[in-house]
Short mmCIF file of C-alpha atoms in Angstrom, two decimals:
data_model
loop_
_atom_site.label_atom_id
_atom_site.label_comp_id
_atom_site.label_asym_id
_atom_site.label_seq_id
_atom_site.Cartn_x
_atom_site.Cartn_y
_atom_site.Cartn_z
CA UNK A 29 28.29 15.15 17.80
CA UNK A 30 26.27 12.41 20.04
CA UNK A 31 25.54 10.97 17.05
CA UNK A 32 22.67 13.59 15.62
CA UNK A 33 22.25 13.32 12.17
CA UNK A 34 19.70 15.91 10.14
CA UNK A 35 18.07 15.10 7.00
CA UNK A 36 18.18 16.62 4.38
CA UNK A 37 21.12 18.47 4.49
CA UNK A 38 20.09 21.14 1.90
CA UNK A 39 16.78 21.88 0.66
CA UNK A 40 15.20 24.07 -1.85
CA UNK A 41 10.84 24.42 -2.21
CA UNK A 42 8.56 26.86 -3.14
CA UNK A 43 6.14 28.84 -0.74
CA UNK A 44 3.57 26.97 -0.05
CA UNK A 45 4.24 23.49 0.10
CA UNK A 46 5.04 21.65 3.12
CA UNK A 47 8.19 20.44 4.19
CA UNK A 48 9.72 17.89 7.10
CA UNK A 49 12.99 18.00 8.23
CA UNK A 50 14.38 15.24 10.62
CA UNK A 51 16.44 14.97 13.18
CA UNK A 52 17.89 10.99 14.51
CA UNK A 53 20.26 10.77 17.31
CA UNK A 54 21.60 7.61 18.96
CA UNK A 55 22.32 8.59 22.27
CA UNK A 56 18.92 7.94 23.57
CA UNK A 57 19.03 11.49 25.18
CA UNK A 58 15.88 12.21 26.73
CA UNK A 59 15.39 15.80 25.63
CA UNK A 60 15.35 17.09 21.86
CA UNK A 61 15.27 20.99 20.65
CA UNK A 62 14.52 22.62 16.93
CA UNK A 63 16.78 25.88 16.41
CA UNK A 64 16.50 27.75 13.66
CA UNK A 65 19.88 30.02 13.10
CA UNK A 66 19.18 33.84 10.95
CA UNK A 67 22.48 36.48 10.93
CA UNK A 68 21.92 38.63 14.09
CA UNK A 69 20.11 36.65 15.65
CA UNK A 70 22.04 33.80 17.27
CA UNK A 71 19.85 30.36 17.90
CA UNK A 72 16.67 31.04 18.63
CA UNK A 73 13.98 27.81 19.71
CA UNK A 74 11.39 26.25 17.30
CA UNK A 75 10.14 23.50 19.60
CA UNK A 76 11.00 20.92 21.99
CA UNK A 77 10.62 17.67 23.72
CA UNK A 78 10.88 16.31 26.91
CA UNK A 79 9.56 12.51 26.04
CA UNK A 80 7.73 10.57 23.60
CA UNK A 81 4.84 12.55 22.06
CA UNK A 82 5.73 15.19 24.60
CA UNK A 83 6.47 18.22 23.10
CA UNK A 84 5.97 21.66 23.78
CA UNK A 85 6.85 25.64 21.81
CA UNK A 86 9.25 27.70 21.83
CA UNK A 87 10.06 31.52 21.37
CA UNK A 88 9.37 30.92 17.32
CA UNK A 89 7.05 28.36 17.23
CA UNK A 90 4.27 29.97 14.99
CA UNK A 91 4.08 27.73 11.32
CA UNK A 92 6.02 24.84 12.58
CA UNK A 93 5.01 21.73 14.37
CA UNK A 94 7.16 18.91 15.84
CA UNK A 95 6.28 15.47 16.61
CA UNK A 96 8.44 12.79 18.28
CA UNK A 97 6.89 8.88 18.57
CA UNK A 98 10.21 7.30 19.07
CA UNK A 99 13.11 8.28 21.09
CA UNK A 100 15.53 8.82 18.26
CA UNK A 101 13.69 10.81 16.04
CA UNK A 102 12.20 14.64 16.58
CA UNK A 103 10.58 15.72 13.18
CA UNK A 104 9.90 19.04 12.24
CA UNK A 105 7.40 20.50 9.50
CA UNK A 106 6.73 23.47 8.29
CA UNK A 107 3.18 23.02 7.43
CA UNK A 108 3.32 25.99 4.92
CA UNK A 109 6.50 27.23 3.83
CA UNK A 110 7.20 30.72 3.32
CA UNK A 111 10.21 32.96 2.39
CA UNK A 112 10.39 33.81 5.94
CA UNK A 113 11.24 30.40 7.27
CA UNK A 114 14.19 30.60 4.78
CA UNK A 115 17.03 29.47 7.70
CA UNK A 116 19.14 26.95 9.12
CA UNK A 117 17.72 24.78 11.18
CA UNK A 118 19.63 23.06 13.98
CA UNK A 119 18.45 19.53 15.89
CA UNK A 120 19.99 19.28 19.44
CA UNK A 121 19.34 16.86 22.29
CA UNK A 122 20.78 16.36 25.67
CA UNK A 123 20.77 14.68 28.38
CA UNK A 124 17.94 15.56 31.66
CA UNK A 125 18.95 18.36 33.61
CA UNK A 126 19.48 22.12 33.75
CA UNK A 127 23.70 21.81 33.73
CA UNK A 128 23.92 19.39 30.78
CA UNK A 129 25.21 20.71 27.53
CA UNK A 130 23.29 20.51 23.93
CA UNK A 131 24.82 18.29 21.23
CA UNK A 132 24.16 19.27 17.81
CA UNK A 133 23.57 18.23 14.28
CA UNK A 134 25.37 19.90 11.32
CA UNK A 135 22.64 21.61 10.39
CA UNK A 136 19.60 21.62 6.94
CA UNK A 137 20.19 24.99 4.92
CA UNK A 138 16.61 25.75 3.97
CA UNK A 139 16.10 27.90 1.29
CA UNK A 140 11.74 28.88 0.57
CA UNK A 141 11.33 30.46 -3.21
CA UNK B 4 13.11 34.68 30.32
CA UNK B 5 16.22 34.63 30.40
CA UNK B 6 18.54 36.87 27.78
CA UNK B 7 22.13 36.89 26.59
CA UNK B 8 23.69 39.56 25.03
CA UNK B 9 26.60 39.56 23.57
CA UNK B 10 28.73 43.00 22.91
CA UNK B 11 30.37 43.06 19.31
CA UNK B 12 29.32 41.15 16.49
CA UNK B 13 32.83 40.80 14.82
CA UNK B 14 35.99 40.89 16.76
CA UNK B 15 39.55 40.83 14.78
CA UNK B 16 42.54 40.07 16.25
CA UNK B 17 46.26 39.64 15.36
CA UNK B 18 47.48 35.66 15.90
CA UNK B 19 49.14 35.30 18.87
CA UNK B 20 47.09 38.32 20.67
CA UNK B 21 44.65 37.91 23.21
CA UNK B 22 41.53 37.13 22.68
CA UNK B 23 38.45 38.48 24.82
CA UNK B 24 34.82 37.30 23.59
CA UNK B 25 32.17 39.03 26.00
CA UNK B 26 29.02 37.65 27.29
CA UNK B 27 26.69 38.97 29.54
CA UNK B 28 23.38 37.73 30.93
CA UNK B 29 20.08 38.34 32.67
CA UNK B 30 19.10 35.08 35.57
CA UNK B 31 17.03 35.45 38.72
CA UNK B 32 18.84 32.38 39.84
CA UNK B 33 21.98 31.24 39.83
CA UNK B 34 22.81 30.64 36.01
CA UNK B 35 23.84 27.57 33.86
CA UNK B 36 25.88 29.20 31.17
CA UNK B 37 27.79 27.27 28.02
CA UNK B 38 29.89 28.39 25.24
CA UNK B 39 30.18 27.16 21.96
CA UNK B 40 31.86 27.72 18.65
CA UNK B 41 30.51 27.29 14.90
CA UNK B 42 32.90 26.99 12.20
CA UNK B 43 31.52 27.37 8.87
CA UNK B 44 29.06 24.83 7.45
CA UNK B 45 29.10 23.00 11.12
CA UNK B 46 26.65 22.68 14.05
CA UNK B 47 28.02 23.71 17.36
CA UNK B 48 30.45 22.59 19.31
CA UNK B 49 30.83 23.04 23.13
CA UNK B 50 34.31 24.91 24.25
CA UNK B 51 33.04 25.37 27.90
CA UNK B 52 30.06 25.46 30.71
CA UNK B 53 29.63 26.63 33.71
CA UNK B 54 27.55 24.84 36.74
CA UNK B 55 28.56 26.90 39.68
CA UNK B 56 31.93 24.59 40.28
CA UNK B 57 34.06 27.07 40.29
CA UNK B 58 34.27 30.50 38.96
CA UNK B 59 37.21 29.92 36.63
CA UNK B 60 36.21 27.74 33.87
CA UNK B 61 38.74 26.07 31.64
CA UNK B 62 37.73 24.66 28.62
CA UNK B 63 39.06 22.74 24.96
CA UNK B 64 41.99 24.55 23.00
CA UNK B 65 43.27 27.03 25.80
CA UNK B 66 39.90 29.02 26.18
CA UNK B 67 38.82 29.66 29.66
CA UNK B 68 36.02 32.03 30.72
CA UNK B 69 35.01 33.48 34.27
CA UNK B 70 31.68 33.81 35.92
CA UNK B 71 31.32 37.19 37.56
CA UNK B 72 28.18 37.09 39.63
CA UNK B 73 28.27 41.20 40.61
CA UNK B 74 28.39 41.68 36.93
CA UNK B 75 26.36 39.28 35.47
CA UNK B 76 29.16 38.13 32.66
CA UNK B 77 30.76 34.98 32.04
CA UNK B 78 33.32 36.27 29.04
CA UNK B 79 35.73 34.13 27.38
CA UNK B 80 39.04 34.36 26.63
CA UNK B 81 42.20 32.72 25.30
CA UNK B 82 45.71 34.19 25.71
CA UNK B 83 47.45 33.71 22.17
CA UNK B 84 45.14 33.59 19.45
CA UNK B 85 45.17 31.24 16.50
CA UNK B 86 44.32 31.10 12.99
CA UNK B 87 42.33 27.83 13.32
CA UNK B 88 40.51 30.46 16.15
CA UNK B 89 38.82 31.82 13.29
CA UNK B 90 34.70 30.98 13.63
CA UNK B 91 31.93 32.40 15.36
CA UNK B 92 31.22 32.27 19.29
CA UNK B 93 28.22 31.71 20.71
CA UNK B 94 27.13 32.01 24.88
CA UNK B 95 24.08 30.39 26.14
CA UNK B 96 22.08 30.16 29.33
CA UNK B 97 19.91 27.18 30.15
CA UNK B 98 16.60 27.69 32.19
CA UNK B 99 14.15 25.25 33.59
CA UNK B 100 13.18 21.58 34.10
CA UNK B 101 13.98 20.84 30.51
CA UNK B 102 17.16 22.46 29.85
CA UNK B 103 15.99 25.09 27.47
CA UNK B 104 18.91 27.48 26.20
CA UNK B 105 18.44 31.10 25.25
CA UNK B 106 22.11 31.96 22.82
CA UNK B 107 23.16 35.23 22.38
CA UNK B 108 23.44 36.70 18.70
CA UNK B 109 27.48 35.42 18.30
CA UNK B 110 30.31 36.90 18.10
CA UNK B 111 32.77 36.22 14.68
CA UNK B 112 36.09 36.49 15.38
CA UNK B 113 38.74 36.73 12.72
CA UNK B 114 42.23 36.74 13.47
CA UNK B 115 44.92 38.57 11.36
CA UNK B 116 48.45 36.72 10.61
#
């Protein structure tokens, strides 16, 4: 959907190491989001951006951090894995306004040993 | 902030029945509200939004939904359920000069031949 495309699709690690996940999108939409999805718990948000190098946290934003120097790609790294951040994580952008929907990637199944 | 909640975490229904997904929310403002539906493995996909339009919302594959301001709900519903129906349901509100969304925890719905 709006061309997003997350990398890597699947990934295992160990707790401890850090990890980046990546999110590219083609439809040079302004505004980028990191979900992460747990059972129960719906979407919930990591971090966004509003620009280049503007970013800013969300509601779950403690041992993640997000940077974004071109408009197409919004990483995300979890500086520290642990078994917690075990999740799916979900890249979305859109386009500026409050009444726009979110277009999303398929998704990186993170799994933290 | 705002908050969605959505009542029933699994909803079955026989194919061809009607389906009713609920949704309510919590806005001091007049609300931007969006539903979307996961199938398995997938990101999300938009079936509908609201932007104050109109009250009755019509959206991809039959499913409509209607904002009730008095009650604060915006549920959605379909009149003949199918198999391909089958997924989980998601309602969001988006708040503030960057379009953040708050989801609600989902609703699966499985329907029965």
């Amino acid at each position: 959907d709006a061309g997003i495309t997350q990398s890597p699709r699947h990934k295992v690690t160990e707790t401890g190491t850090p990890v980046t996940l990546r999110c590219h999108q083609t439809e040079n939409h302004r505004y980028m989001y990191w979900y992460r999805q747990d059972p129960g718990h719906g979407l919930r948000l990591i971090h966004y951006s509003y620009g280049v190098k503007d970013t800013d946290k969300g509601e779950v934003s403690d041992g993640y951090s997000v940077s974004r120097s071109k408009t197409e790609d919004f990483l995300l790294t979890l500086e520290s894995a642990t078994s917690s951040q075990t999740s799916v994580y979900f890249c979305a952008t859109s386009l500026r306004g409050s009444n726009q929907p979110q277009h999303f990637g398929d998704g990186t199944r993170l799994s933290i040993l | 902030a705002q908050s969605v909640t959505q009542l029933g975490s699994h909803v079955s229904v026989s194919e061809g029945a009607l389906v009713l997904l609920r949704c309510n929310y919590s806005s001091s403002v007049p609300p931007y509200l969006f539903w979307y539906v996961q199938y398995p493995n997938q990101g999300l996909q938009l079936l509908l939004k609201y932007t104050s339009a109109a009250t009755l919302v019509k959206g991809i594959n039959d499913f409509e939904a209607e904002f009730k301001k008095s009650e604060t709900s915006f549920h959605l519903t379909k009149p003949s359920a199918h198999m391909s129906d089958a997924a989980e349901y998601f309602c969001a509100v988006s708040e503030g000069n960057f379009n953040k969304f708050y989801f609600g925890s989902g609703t699966k719905l499985n329907v029965k031949p």
